[in-house]
GROMACS .gro file of C-alpha atoms in nm:
model
  439
    1PRO     CA    1   2.011   2.064  -0.870
    2ARG     CA    2   1.872   1.919  -1.194
    3ARG     CA    3   1.505   2.000  -1.243
    4LEU     CA    4   1.261   1.714  -1.305
    5LEU     CA    5   1.077   1.802  -1.626
    6LEU     CA    6   0.738   1.653  -1.678
    7SER     CA    7   0.795   1.600  -2.057
    8GLN     CA    8   1.096   1.370  -1.973
    9LEU     CA    9   0.920   1.149  -1.719
   10PHE     CA   10   0.812   0.801  -1.837
   11GLN     CA   11   0.442   0.827  -1.759
   12PRO     CA   12   0.240   0.744  -2.067
   13LEU     CA   13  -0.052   0.975  -1.995
   14ASN     CA   14  -0.392   0.902  -2.131
   15LEU     CA   15  -0.510   1.219  -1.981
   16GLN     CA   16  -0.522   1.417  -2.300
   17ALA     CA   17  -0.795   1.199  -2.431
   18GLY     CA   18  -0.975   1.213  -2.093
   19GLY     CA   19  -1.115   0.881  -2.203
   20GLU     CA   20  -1.016   0.520  -2.163
   21GLU     CA   21  -0.748   0.459  -2.424
   22GLY     CA   22  -0.507   0.207  -2.308
   23TRP     CA   23  -0.782   0.072  -2.094
   24ASP     CA   24  -0.806  -0.303  -2.051
   25GLY     CA   25  -1.163  -0.334  -1.937
   26ARG     CA   26  -1.362  -0.575  -2.154
   27ALA     CA   27  -1.728  -0.500  -2.232
   28GLY     CA   28  -1.959  -0.568  -1.935
   29GLU     CA   29  -1.651  -0.624  -1.692
   30PRO     CA   30  -1.705  -0.454  -1.360
   31THR     CA   31  -1.466  -0.165  -1.303
   32CYS     CA   32  -1.388   0.070  -1.021
   33ARG     CA   33  -1.259   0.424  -0.964
   34SER     CA   34  -0.903   0.346  -0.859
   35GLN     CA   35  -0.858   0.116  -1.164
   36LYS     CA   36  -0.988   0.384  -1.411
   37LEU     CA   37  -0.785   0.670  -1.251
   38MET     CA   38  -0.459   0.460  -1.230
   39LEU     CA   39  -0.489   0.354  -1.605
   40GLN     CA   40  -0.589   0.706  -1.732
   41ALA     CA   41  -0.292   0.867  -1.520
   42GLY     CA   42  -0.048   0.618  -1.666
   43LEU     CA   43   0.024   0.477  -1.322
   44ILE     CA   44  -0.023   0.114  -1.432
   45HIS     CA   45  -0.030  -0.057  -1.771
   46PRO     CA   46  -0.196  -0.401  -1.820
   47ALA     CA   47   0.036  -0.686  -1.902
   48SER     CA   48  -0.187  -0.994  -1.885
   49PRO     CA   49  -0.511  -1.062  -1.684
   50GLY     CA   50  -0.439  -0.968  -1.327
   51CYS     CA   51  -0.080  -0.858  -1.387
   52TYR     CA   52   0.030  -0.500  -1.436
   53HIS     CA   53   0.341  -0.292  -1.513
   54TYR     CA   54   0.387  -0.046  -1.225
   55LEU     CA   55   0.520   0.266  -1.391
   56PRO     CA   56   0.773   0.495  -1.218
   57PRO     CA   57   0.530   0.716  -1.021
   58THR     CA   58   0.366   0.405  -0.873
   59VAL     CA   59   0.700   0.254  -0.775
   60ARG     CA   60   0.790   0.586  -0.603
   61ALA     CA   61   0.456   0.580  -0.409
   62MET     CA   62   0.517   0.209  -0.326
   63GLU     CA   63   0.874   0.268  -0.204
   64LYS     CA   64   0.756   0.549   0.019
   65LEU     CA   65   0.480   0.320   0.164
   66VAL     CA   66   0.732   0.048   0.221
   67LYS     CA   67   0.950   0.304   0.418
   68VAL     CA   68   0.652   0.390   0.642
   69VAL     CA   69   0.578   0.017   0.693
   70ASP     CA   70   0.943  -0.047   0.770
   71GLU     CA   71   0.922   0.221   1.040
   72GLU     CA   72   0.615   0.058   1.199
   73MET     CA   73   0.758  -0.296   1.187
   74GLN     CA   74   1.098  -0.194   1.327
   75ALA     CA   75   0.914  -0.005   1.609
   76VAL     CA   76   0.784  -0.349   1.722
   77ALA     CA   77   1.127  -0.509   1.682
   78GLY     CA   78   1.069  -0.653   1.332
   79GLN     CA   79   1.372  -0.781   1.145
   80LYS     CA   80   1.357  -0.775   0.765
   81LEU     CA   81   1.465  -1.075   0.556
   82ASN     CA   82   1.380  -1.198   0.205
   83MET     CA   83   1.262  -1.557   0.117
   84PRO     CA   84   1.237  -1.710  -0.228
   85CYS     CA   85   0.914  -1.677  -0.422
   86LEU     CA   86   0.970  -2.033  -0.543
   87SER     CA   87   0.862  -2.275  -0.275
   88SER     CA   88   0.910  -2.653  -0.263
   89ALA     CA   89   0.600  -2.871  -0.283
   90GLU     CA   90   0.737  -3.086  -0.007
   91LEU     CA   91   0.695  -2.814   0.256
   92TRP     CA   92   0.332  -2.758   0.136
   93ARG     CA   93   0.252  -3.118   0.143
   94ALA     CA   94   0.379  -3.153   0.488
   95SER     CA   95   0.153  -2.878   0.612
   96GLY     CA   96  -0.150  -3.009   0.414
   97ARG     CA   97  -0.183  -2.698   0.211
   98TRP     CA   98  -0.056  -2.832  -0.131
   99HIS     CA   99  -0.406  -2.980  -0.181
  100GLY     CA  100  -0.591  -2.752   0.072
  101MET     CA  101  -0.510  -2.435  -0.125
  102GLY     CA  102  -0.668  -2.579  -0.437
  103PRO     CA  103  -0.635  -2.406  -0.781
  104GLU     CA  104  -0.519  -2.073  -0.618
  105LEU     CA  105  -0.164  -2.203  -0.605
  106PHE     CA  106   0.046  -2.135  -0.915
  107ARG     CA  107   0.225  -2.474  -0.951
  108LEU     CA  108   0.523  -2.569  -1.166
  109ALA     CA  109   0.785  -2.846  -1.200
  110ASP     CA  110   1.154  -2.798  -1.262
  111ARG     CA  111   1.364  -3.003  -1.519
  112HIS     CA  112   1.415  -3.276  -1.262
  113GLY     CA  113   1.042  -3.325  -1.214
  114LYS     CA  114   1.033  -3.170  -0.871
  115ASP     CA  115   0.712  -2.978  -0.794
  116TYR     CA  116   0.708  -2.612  -0.668
  117CYS     CA  117   0.468  -2.330  -0.626
  118LEU     CA  118   0.495  -1.950  -0.647
  119GLY     CA  119   0.446  -1.843  -0.292
  120PRO     CA  120   0.104  -1.677  -0.212
  121THR     CA  121   0.229  -1.674   0.149
  122HIS     CA  122   0.533  -1.794   0.348
  123GLU     CA  123   0.437  -1.970   0.667
  124GLU     CA  124   0.595  -2.311   0.555
  125ALA     CA  125   0.917  -2.142   0.439
  126VAL     CA  126   0.975  -1.933   0.742
  127THR     CA  127   0.887  -2.211   0.992
  128GLU     CA  128   1.141  -2.429   0.808
  129LEU     CA  129   1.401  -2.155   0.826
  130VAL     CA  130   1.357  -2.108   1.198
  131ALA     CA  131   1.356  -2.489   1.259
  132ALA     CA  132   1.689  -2.516   1.097
  133GLN     CA  133   1.833  -2.292   1.376
  134SER     CA  134   1.903  -2.601   1.581
  135ASN     CA  135   2.009  -2.432   1.908
  136LEU     CA  136   1.763  -2.148   1.926
  137SER     CA  137   1.728  -2.028   2.293
  138TYR     CA  138   1.435  -1.869   2.472
  139LYS     CA  139   1.665  -1.562   2.515
  140GLN     CA  140   1.643  -1.502   2.139
  141LEU     CA  141   1.266  -1.484   2.143
  142PRO     CA  142   1.048  -1.310   2.048
  143LEU     CA  143   1.152  -1.338   1.685
  144ARG     CA  144   0.964  -1.106   1.450
  145LEU     CA  145   1.063  -1.163   1.096
  146TYR     CA  146   0.909  -0.986   0.801
  147GLN     CA  147   0.955  -0.922   0.426
  148VAL     CA  148   0.812  -0.718   0.143
  149THR     CA  149   0.790  -0.926  -0.160
  150ARG     CA  150   0.587  -1.026  -0.468
  151LYS     CA  151   0.321  -1.279  -0.405
  152PHE     CA  152   0.122  -1.488  -0.653
  153ARG     CA  153  -0.240  -1.621  -0.652
  154ASP     CA  154  -0.417  -1.771  -0.950
  155GLU     CA  155  -0.734  -1.567  -0.904
  156PRO     CA  156  -1.019  -1.718  -1.106
  157LYS     CA  157  -1.149  -1.361  -1.196
  158PRO     CA  158  -0.884  -1.086  -1.146
  159ARG     CA  159  -1.054  -0.752  -1.149
  160PHE     CA  160  -1.055  -0.398  -1.017
  161GLY     CA  161  -0.694  -0.336  -1.115
  162LEU     CA  162  -0.453  -0.372  -0.826
  163LEU     CA  163  -0.740  -0.456  -0.585
  164ARG     CA  164  -0.770  -0.818  -0.696
  165SER     CA  165  -0.467  -0.918  -0.910
  166ARG     CA  166  -0.266  -1.241  -0.964
  167GLU     CA  167   0.074  -1.086  -0.894
  168PHE     CA  168   0.104  -0.830  -0.607
  169TYR     CA  169   0.331  -0.696  -0.331
  170MET     CA  170   0.277  -0.794   0.024
  171LYS     CA  171   0.443  -0.728   0.359
  172ASP     CA  172   0.418  -1.053   0.564
  173MET     CA  173   0.560  -1.085   0.916
  174TYR     CA  174   0.595  -1.413   1.106
  175THR     CA  175   0.650  -1.415   1.481
  176PHE     CA  176   0.786  -1.688   1.717
  177ASP     CA  177   0.723  -1.658   2.088
  178ALA     CA  178   0.798  -1.875   2.396
  179SER     CA  179   0.438  -1.896   2.523
  180GLU     CA  180   0.075  -1.839   2.425
  181GLU     CA  181   0.067  -1.537   2.653
  182ALA     CA  182   0.377  -1.387   2.487
  183ALA     CA  183   0.242  -1.469   2.144
  184ARG     CA  184  -0.091  -1.279   2.214
  185HIS     CA  185   0.107  -0.980   2.343
  186THR     CA  186   0.305  -0.988   2.017
  187TYR     CA  187  -0.032  -1.015   1.831
  188ASP     CA  188  -0.167  -0.698   2.011
  189LEU     CA  189   0.161  -0.509   1.934
  190VAL     CA  190   0.141  -0.582   1.560
  191CYS     CA  191  -0.239  -0.498   1.538
  192ASP     CA  192  -0.159  -0.159   1.705
  193ALA     CA  193   0.129  -0.102   1.450
  194TYR     CA  194  -0.119  -0.164   1.169
  195CYS     CA  195  -0.352   0.093   1.332
  196SER     CA  196  -0.066   0.343   1.356
  197LEU     CA  197   0.024   0.289   0.995
  198PHE     CA  198  -0.328   0.361   0.862
  199ASP     CA  199  -0.366   0.665   1.091
  200ARG     CA  200  -0.043   0.797   0.959
  201LEU     CA  201  -0.171   0.757   0.601
  202GLY     CA  202  -0.490   0.932   0.704
  203LEU     CA  203  -0.696   0.635   0.587
  204PRO     CA  204  -1.054   0.560   0.733
  205PHE     CA  205  -0.998   0.196   0.838
  206VAL     CA  206  -1.187  -0.048   1.045
  207LYS     CA  207  -1.051  -0.351   1.231
  208VAL     CA  208  -1.293  -0.647   1.238
  209GLN     CA  209  -1.297  -1.001   1.366
  210ALA     CA  210  -1.234  -1.245   1.086
  211ALA     CA  211  -1.224  -1.614   0.985
  212THR     CA  212  -0.888  -1.795   0.985
  213GLY     CA  213  -0.948  -1.963   0.637
  214SER     CA  214  -0.670  -2.148   0.468
  215ILE     CA  215  -0.402  -1.988   0.695
  216GLY     CA  216  -0.551  -2.146   1.006
  217GLY     CA  217  -0.502  -2.054   1.376
  218THR     CA  218  -0.747  -1.955   1.641
  219VAL     CA  219  -0.771  -1.572   1.636
  220SER     CA  220  -0.784  -1.346   1.340
  221HIS     CA  221  -0.862  -0.982   1.249
  222GLU     CA  222  -0.888  -0.804   0.920
  223PHE     CA  223  -0.818  -0.435   0.846
  224HIS     CA  224  -1.058  -0.285   0.595
  225LEU     CA  225  -1.111   0.042   0.414
  226PRO     CA  226  -1.491   0.083   0.378
  227ALA     CA  227  -1.579   0.111   0.005
  228ASP     CA  228  -1.866   0.017  -0.228
  229VAL     CA  229  -1.637  -0.197  -0.442
  230GLY     CA  230  -1.524  -0.387  -0.136
  231GLU     CA  231  -1.581  -0.769  -0.168
  232ASP     CA  232  -1.627  -0.826   0.214
  233ARG     CA  233  -1.948  -0.751   0.392
  234LEU     CA  234  -1.885  -0.605   0.735
  235VAL     CA  235  -2.110  -0.537   1.037
  236LEU     CA  236  -2.023  -0.249   1.268
  237CYS     CA  237  -2.148  -0.118   1.606
  238PRO     CA  238  -2.215   0.259   1.572
  239ALA     CA  239  -2.047   0.306   1.915
  240ARG     CA  240  -1.735   0.109   1.787
  241HIS     CA  241  -1.782  -0.171   2.048
  242PHE     CA  242  -1.790  -0.450   1.787
  243ALA     CA  243  -1.694  -0.509   1.424
  244ALA     CA  244  -1.681  -0.838   1.220
  245ASN     CA  245  -1.666  -0.975   0.885
  246MET     CA  246  -2.022  -1.125   0.806
  247GLU     CA  247  -1.861  -1.466   0.738
  248THR     CA  248  -1.768  -1.506   1.107
  249LEU     CA  249  -2.119  -1.449   1.244
  250ASN     CA  250  -2.353  -1.734   1.341
  251GLY     CA  251  -2.692  -1.671   1.196
  252GLU     CA  252  -2.839  -1.332   1.171
  253GLN     CA  253  -2.665  -1.126   1.445
  254THR     CA  254  -2.826  -0.778   1.423
  255SER     CA  255  -2.732  -0.609   1.748
  256CYS     CA  256  -2.393  -0.534   1.927
  257PRO     CA  257  -2.310  -0.803   2.191
  258THR     CA  258  -2.168  -0.524   2.416
  259CYS     CA  259  -2.419  -0.242   2.406
  260GLY     CA  260  -2.716  -0.384   2.213
  261GLU     CA  261  -2.716  -0.106   1.954
  262LYS     CA  262  -2.836  -0.214   1.606
  263LEU     CA  263  -2.534  -0.316   1.378
  264THR     CA  264  -2.483  -0.128   1.054
  265GLN     CA  265  -2.358  -0.302   0.740
  266THR     CA  266  -2.098  -0.184   0.498
  267LYS     CA  267  -1.860  -0.328   0.239
  268GLY     CA  268  -1.485  -0.322   0.290
  269ILE     CA  269  -1.160  -0.369   0.088
  270GLU     CA  270  -0.929  -0.588   0.300
  271VAL     CA  271  -0.581  -0.432   0.324
  272GLY     CA  272  -0.436  -0.618   0.628
  273HIS     CA  273  -0.496  -0.952   0.800
  274THR     CA  274  -0.347  -1.085   1.126
  275PHE     CA  275  -0.353  -1.444   1.264
  276TYR     CA  276  -0.251  -1.602   1.599
  277LEU     CA  277  -0.143  -1.946   1.473
  278GLY     CA  278  -0.031  -2.127   1.790
  279THR     CA  279   0.174  -2.432   1.698
  280LYS     CA  280   0.002  -2.522   1.380
  281TYR     CA  281   0.319  -2.485   1.165
  282SER     CA  282   0.589  -2.511   1.427
  283SER     CA  283   0.465  -2.859   1.511
  284VAL     CA  284   0.498  -2.972   1.142
  285SER     CA  285   0.852  -2.841   1.092
  286ASN     CA  286   0.958  -2.906   1.458
  287ALA     CA  287   1.049  -2.533   1.504
  288VAL     CA  288   1.162  -2.546   1.870
  289PHE     CA  289   1.350  -2.329   2.107
  290TYR     CA  290   1.528  -2.437   2.437
  291SER     CA  291   1.356  -2.334   2.758
  292PRO     CA  292   1.536  -2.208   3.080
  293GLU     CA  293   1.558  -2.579   3.178
  294ASN     CA  294   1.719  -2.652   2.844
  295LYS     CA  295   1.403  -2.850   2.725
  296PRO     CA  296   1.305  -2.822   2.364
  297GLN     CA  297   0.960  -2.651   2.326
  298LEU     CA  298   0.754  -2.564   2.020
  299ALA     CA  299   0.744  -2.196   1.927
  300GLU     CA  300   0.399  -2.016   1.940
  301MET     CA  301   0.349  -1.834   1.613
  302GLY     CA  302   0.165  -1.549   1.450
  303CYS     CA  303   0.150  -1.421   1.096
  304TYR     CA  304   0.053  -1.082   0.970
  305GLY     CA  305  -0.007  -0.947   0.616
  306LEU     CA  306  -0.036  -0.607   0.459
  307GLY     CA  307  -0.129  -0.577   0.094
  308ILE     CA  308   0.124  -0.306  -0.030
  309THR     CA  309  -0.009  -0.267  -0.381
  310ARG     CA  310  -0.367  -0.305  -0.253
  311ILE     CA  311  -0.321  -0.025   0.002
  312LEU     CA  312  -0.207   0.206  -0.296
  313ALA     CA  313  -0.514   0.124  -0.503
  314ALA     CA  314  -0.763   0.120  -0.208
  315SER     CA  315  -0.631   0.458  -0.081
  316ILE     CA  316  -0.692   0.607  -0.430
  317GLU     CA  317  -1.042   0.438  -0.429
  318VAL     CA  318  -1.150   0.588  -0.103
  319LEU     CA  319  -0.979   0.933  -0.111
  320SER     CA  320  -1.024   1.037  -0.481
  321THR     CA  321  -1.305   1.198  -0.666
  322GLU     CA  322  -1.436   1.051  -0.997
  323ASP     CA  323  -1.176   1.245  -1.205
  324SER     CA  324  -0.897   1.343  -0.975
  325ILE     CA  325  -0.660   1.124  -0.773
  326ARG     CA  326  -0.602   1.193  -0.412
  327TRP     CA  327  -0.302   1.017  -0.256
  328PRO     CA  328  -0.241   0.996   0.119
  329SER     CA  329  -0.002   1.299   0.116
  330LEU     CA  330   0.284   1.095   0.281
  331ILE     CA  331   0.316   0.860  -0.014
  332ALA     CA  332   0.218   1.075  -0.313
  333PRO     CA  333   0.474   0.998  -0.599
  334TYR     CA  334   0.570   1.366  -0.622
  335GLN     CA  335   0.474   1.630  -0.357
  336LEU     CA  336   0.454   1.928  -0.583
  337CYS     CA  337   0.412   2.047  -0.941
  338PHE     CA  338   0.525   2.379  -1.070
  339ILE     CA  339   0.329   2.522  -1.363
  340PRO     CA  340   0.494   2.806  -1.557
  341PRO     CA  341   0.288   3.047  -1.785
  342LYS     CA  342   0.198   2.946  -2.148
  343LYS     CA  343   0.454   3.024  -2.407
  344GLY     CA  344   0.367   3.364  -2.574
  345SER     CA  345   0.125   3.481  -2.290
  346LYS     CA  346   0.178   3.824  -2.133
  347GLU     CA  347   0.292   3.655  -1.803
  348GLU     CA  348   0.569   3.463  -1.990
  349GLU     CA  349   0.852   3.635  -1.809
  350GLY     CA  350   0.705   3.464  -1.491
  351ALA     CA  351   0.868   3.135  -1.610
  352THR     CA  352   1.208   3.252  -1.497
  353LEU     CA  353   1.065   3.359  -1.151
  354LEU     CA  354   0.893   3.023  -1.109
  355GLU     CA  355   1.213   2.837  -1.187
  356GLN     CA  356   1.386   3.043  -0.920
  357VAL     CA  357   1.128   2.934  -0.678
  358TYR     CA  358   1.189   2.569  -0.775
  359ASP     CA  359   1.564   2.609  -0.725
  360ASP     CA  360   1.536   2.803  -0.399
  361LEU     CA  361   1.298   2.554  -0.253
  362ALA     CA  362   1.530   2.257  -0.362
  363GLU     CA  363   1.805   2.444  -0.173
  364ALA     CA  364   1.603   2.543   0.140
  365LEU     CA  365   1.422   2.198   0.164
  366PRO     CA  366   1.655   1.944   0.012
  367HIS     CA  367   1.424   1.655   0.105
  368LEU     CA  368   1.172   1.800  -0.146
  369ALA     CA  369   1.439   1.842  -0.430
  370GLY     CA  370   1.346   1.503  -0.582
  371ASP     CA  371   0.984   1.538  -0.508
  372SER     CA  372   0.916   1.837  -0.742
  373VAL     CA  373   0.809   1.835  -1.097
  374LEU     CA  374   0.820   2.122  -1.347
  375ASP     CA  375   0.536   2.086  -1.602
  376ASP     CA  376   0.733   2.229  -1.892
  377ARG     CA  377   0.463   2.170  -2.157
  378THR     CA  378   0.431   2.546  -2.204
  379GLN     CA  379   0.250   2.497  -2.542
  380LEU     CA  380  -0.058   2.414  -2.324
  381THR     CA  381  -0.265   2.650  -2.120
  382ILE     CA  382  -0.220   2.680  -1.740
  383GLY     CA  383  -0.583   2.566  -1.707
  384LYS     CA  384  -0.509   2.241  -1.903
  385ARG     CA  385  -0.201   2.160  -1.702
  386LEU     CA  386  -0.368   2.236  -1.377
  387LYS     CA  387  -0.648   1.985  -1.473
  388ASP     CA  388  -0.380   1.720  -1.547
  389ALA     CA  389  -0.209   1.794  -1.219
  390LYS     CA  390  -0.540   1.737  -1.036
  391LYS     CA  391  -0.580   1.418  -1.210
  392LEU     CA  392  -0.240   1.297  -1.115
  393GLY     CA  393  -0.286   1.401  -0.745
  394TYR     CA  394   0.008   1.620  -0.662
  395PRO     CA  395  -0.073   1.737  -0.309
  396TYR     CA  396   0.060   2.089  -0.402
  397VAL     CA  397   0.058   2.284  -0.730
  398VAL     CA  398   0.248   2.614  -0.770
  399ILE     CA  399   0.140   2.835  -1.055
  400ALA     CA  400   0.298   3.144  -1.212
  401GLY     CA  401  -0.035   3.306  -1.296
  402LYS     CA  402  -0.162   3.669  -1.345
  403ARG     CA  403  -0.018   3.801  -1.018
  404VAL     CA  404   0.344   3.695  -1.097
  405SER     CA  405   0.405   4.041  -1.239
  406GLU     CA  406   0.330   4.213  -0.896
  407ASP     CA  407   0.625   4.343  -0.690
  408PRO     CA  408   0.704   4.116  -0.496
  409PRO     CA  409   0.583   3.832  -0.732
  410VAL     CA  410   0.275   3.639  -0.604
  411PHE     CA  411   0.223   3.274  -0.695
  412GLU     CA  412  -0.100   3.073  -0.681
  413VAL     CA  413  -0.064   2.764  -0.469
  414TRP     CA  414  -0.320   2.485  -0.486
  415ASN     CA  415  -0.339   2.261  -0.176
  416GLN     CA  416  -0.521   1.973  -0.331
  417ASN     CA  417  -0.591   1.762  -0.025
  418ALA     CA  418  -0.732   2.068   0.166
  419GLY     CA  419  -0.915   2.189  -0.144
  420GLU     CA  420  -0.789   2.551  -0.096
  421VAL     CA  421  -0.604   2.805  -0.315
  422LEU     CA  422  -0.349   3.041  -0.151
  423PHE     CA  423  -0.164   3.346  -0.299
  424LEU     CA  424   0.190   3.360  -0.166
  425THR     CA  425   0.531   3.520  -0.224
  426LYS     CA  426   0.834   3.295  -0.279
  427GLU     CA  427   0.905   3.305   0.101
  428GLY     CA  428   0.544   3.218   0.173
  429VAL     CA  429   0.554   2.914  -0.071
  430ILE     CA  430   0.890   2.784   0.099
  431LYS     CA  431   0.724   2.835   0.449
  432LEU     CA  432   0.410   2.642   0.351
  433LEU     CA  433   0.597   2.352   0.192
  434SER     CA  434   0.850   2.329   0.493
  435LYS     CA  435   0.566   2.145   0.677
  436VAL     CA  436   0.548   1.872   0.412
  437GLN     CA  437   0.671   1.533   0.527
  438VAL     CA  438   0.825   1.269   0.309
  439PRO     CA  439   0.928   0.931   0.441
   0.00000   0.00000   0.00000
């Protein structure tokens, strides 16, 4: 198999400088860890305020994350579709949100003078789509339709990199059920799928009661990663009986309604949001199904969002150190980096042995073949390249160091997420990495 050489990857590293070249922070603008690390590592590049180029490693991480999301959505009978980003103003006027959303909507007119917006969310569009199925039967419900697509919001102050941007990727699911009871069952199922997703990623999340805001409906929960840069204030019961976004509380609630314990406060980055909508949208578009008695009935709806690009940035925010990225290992852009000896060093013959490990590993574990990078910048010391590898967040780094000339050769293996260094033979390296999962 062809080896992936670091020198040939399009990742414009600002690592050499260790500073903030290529950095789009203006003086006095608040910044955060994930934004600095992603810019320094060449994972994102600023295009315009709140819009970024996602560079190849970020796209790899995002595609892995979407695969894991797909698995969770399909486990709850989700069916994937794709709706246009461009949405007709007529739909939004009918639901009352053309004016209700205010300046957050990116609005534009076509050459015929018809008004459109770039979709920040797709309740109107999906309800119209389902309403167009004129003979929908109760036997076809529940319908759980989702997409992963670009969304647009005209943020007044985009900041913190991908945490609050104007153009971003979101997974949005819309569900149609035959009764309120069935819709609430769907609601619980999708919330459980979100919990499963964050558990698989190893992210420390909290699920909190939330306000329904501009989406509407009667029940709503948010999923947050607690973090100092979070823009939401949360209150949590230490015994986990109660959790809420402060904006939902009446007055100053200081103790848990279940156990009476004093509530603690924290800040959170919102990475998911769920809503039980009832018939708010189905009544506008007349999205009906036919009951067993062949009577038309309005579908009971729910909607469910996951911020795909926000999860990437938020996970870097909460898992990383100040100068080294830590990815959830399942979605790291590349699982491992091989570092051969410096050119001209006395271990130089170890380069061939390390390349042999690379090739044997690709053969023994083909799922890792495209997930391994060889840092061929042999003009640099091992130490310098190891420092870069830590900054980029490879879960594993395999080094041909001083012990490569032993018989049999011994390689230095850094397990970044566990913070440990192992000394292993080639067989030991392959055995260790056989446990690595990629979606």
